[in-house]
């Protein structure tokens, strides 16, 4: 049953997400942290900021596809800048 196109980019995407989850789990166990309050005025941990980053990056990529087209490497640059901002100020 071939209902989904499992290409190398798709496999890499899911592998990176899985690696991030494992890394952040190990970091949480090895280096516990106290939640901090950022510009959103809510307490966030590393995992919360990762979730916000992944969700925002999905919306950035969808907007990029709708407005610019398929030139996704530039959207990746925007997502990396967004991720740095989220982990710094949220």
Short mmCIF file of C-alpha atoms in Angstrom, two decimals:
data_model
loop_
_atom_site.label_atom_id
_atom_site.label_comp_id
_atom_site.label_asym_id
_atom_site.label_seq_id
_atom_site.Cartn_x
_atom_site.Cartn_y
_atom_site.Cartn_z
CA UNK A 1 0.00 0.00 0.00
CA UNK A 2 1.74 3.16 -1.25
CA UNK A 3 -0.40 5.93 0.22
CA UNK A 4 2.46 8.23 1.17
CA UNK A 5 5.56 9.25 -0.74
CA UNK A 6 8.43 8.41 1.64
CA UNK A 7 11.20 10.36 0.01
CA UNK A 8 14.62 11.08 1.50
CA UNK A 9 13.65 14.64 2.46
CA UNK A 10 10.56 13.31 4.28
CA UNK A 11 12.61 10.70 6.12
CA UNK A 12 15.24 13.30 7.05
CA UNK A 13 12.52 15.65 8.33
CA UNK A 14 11.04 13.03 10.66
CA UNK A 15 14.49 11.82 11.75
CA UNK A 16 15.47 15.38 12.71
CA UNK A 17 12.24 15.83 14.70
CA UNK A 18 12.87 12.52 16.51
CA UNK A 19 16.50 13.49 17.19
CA UNK A 20 15.38 16.86 18.60
CA UNK A 21 12.89 15.17 20.92
CA UNK A 22 15.50 12.71 22.18
CA UNK A 23 18.08 15.48 22.62
CA UNK A 24 15.69 17.70 24.56
CA UNK A 25 14.63 14.77 26.74
CA UNK A 26 18.25 14.00 27.60
CA UNK A 27 18.91 17.70 28.29
CA UNK A 28 15.87 17.88 30.59
CA UNK A 29 17.09 14.86 32.55
CA UNK A 30 20.76 15.84 32.63
CA UNK A 31 20.32 19.60 33.15
CA UNK A 32 16.95 20.35 34.77
CA UNK A 33 15.83 23.93 34.38
CA UNK A 34 13.33 26.21 35.97
CA UNK A 35 10.74 27.75 33.67
CA UNK A 36 11.36 31.33 32.65
CA UNK A 37 9.02 34.13 31.63
CA UNK A 38 9.72 35.82 28.32
CA UNK A 39 7.98 38.26 26.03
CA UNK A 40 4.84 36.13 25.86
CA UNK A 41 4.44 36.51 29.64
CA UNK A 42 4.04 32.76 30.14
CA UNK A 43 6.43 30.33 31.79
CA UNK A 44 8.28 28.27 29.20
CA UNK A 45 10.85 25.50 29.31
CA UNK A 46 13.16 24.28 26.55
CA UNK A 47 10.50 21.85 25.37
CA UNK A 48 7.85 24.58 25.24
CA UNK A 49 10.15 26.78 23.19
CA UNK A 50 10.90 23.84 20.85
CA UNK A 51 7.17 23.30 20.33
CA UNK A 52 6.58 27.01 19.66
CA UNK A 53 9.50 26.99 17.22
CA UNK A 54 8.25 23.92 15.32
CA UNK A 55 4.69 25.23 15.14
CA UNK A 56 5.80 28.68 14.01
CA UNK A 57 8.18 27.20 11.46
CA UNK A 58 5.35 25.18 9.95
CA UNK A 59 3.29 28.34 9.52
CA UNK A 60 6.30 30.22 8.11
CA UNK A 61 6.81 27.47 5.51
CA UNK A 62 3.12 27.38 4.59
CA UNK A 63 3.04 31.16 4.18
CA UNK A 64 6.26 31.01 2.16
CA UNK A 65 4.76 28.45 -0.21
CA UNK A 66 1.61 30.53 -0.62
CA UNK A 67 3.33 33.88 -1.14
CA UNK A 68 6.73 33.12 -2.68
CA UNK A 69 6.65 29.65 -4.16
CA UNK A 70 8.83 26.60 -3.93
CA UNK A 71 12.12 28.32 -3.11
CA UNK A 72 12.20 26.70 0.33
CA UNK A 73 15.90 27.07 1.25
CA UNK A 74 15.27 30.75 1.94
CA UNK A 75 12.31 29.83 4.15
CA UNK A 76 14.71 27.64 6.14
CA UNK A 77 16.87 30.70 6.80
CA UNK A 78 13.81 32.61 8.04
CA UNK A 79 12.88 29.64 10.26
CA UNK A 80 16.38 29.50 11.76
CA UNK A 81 16.23 33.21 12.59
CA UNK A 82 12.77 32.67 14.10
CA UNK A 83 14.06 29.73 16.15
CA UNK A 84 16.96 31.77 17.50
CA UNK A 85 14.57 34.56 18.48
CA UNK A 86 12.16 32.15 20.21
CA UNK A 87 14.91 30.47 22.22
CA UNK A 88 16.39 33.83 23.16
CA UNK A 89 13.34 35.89 24.08
CA UNK A 90 10.37 33.59 24.71
#
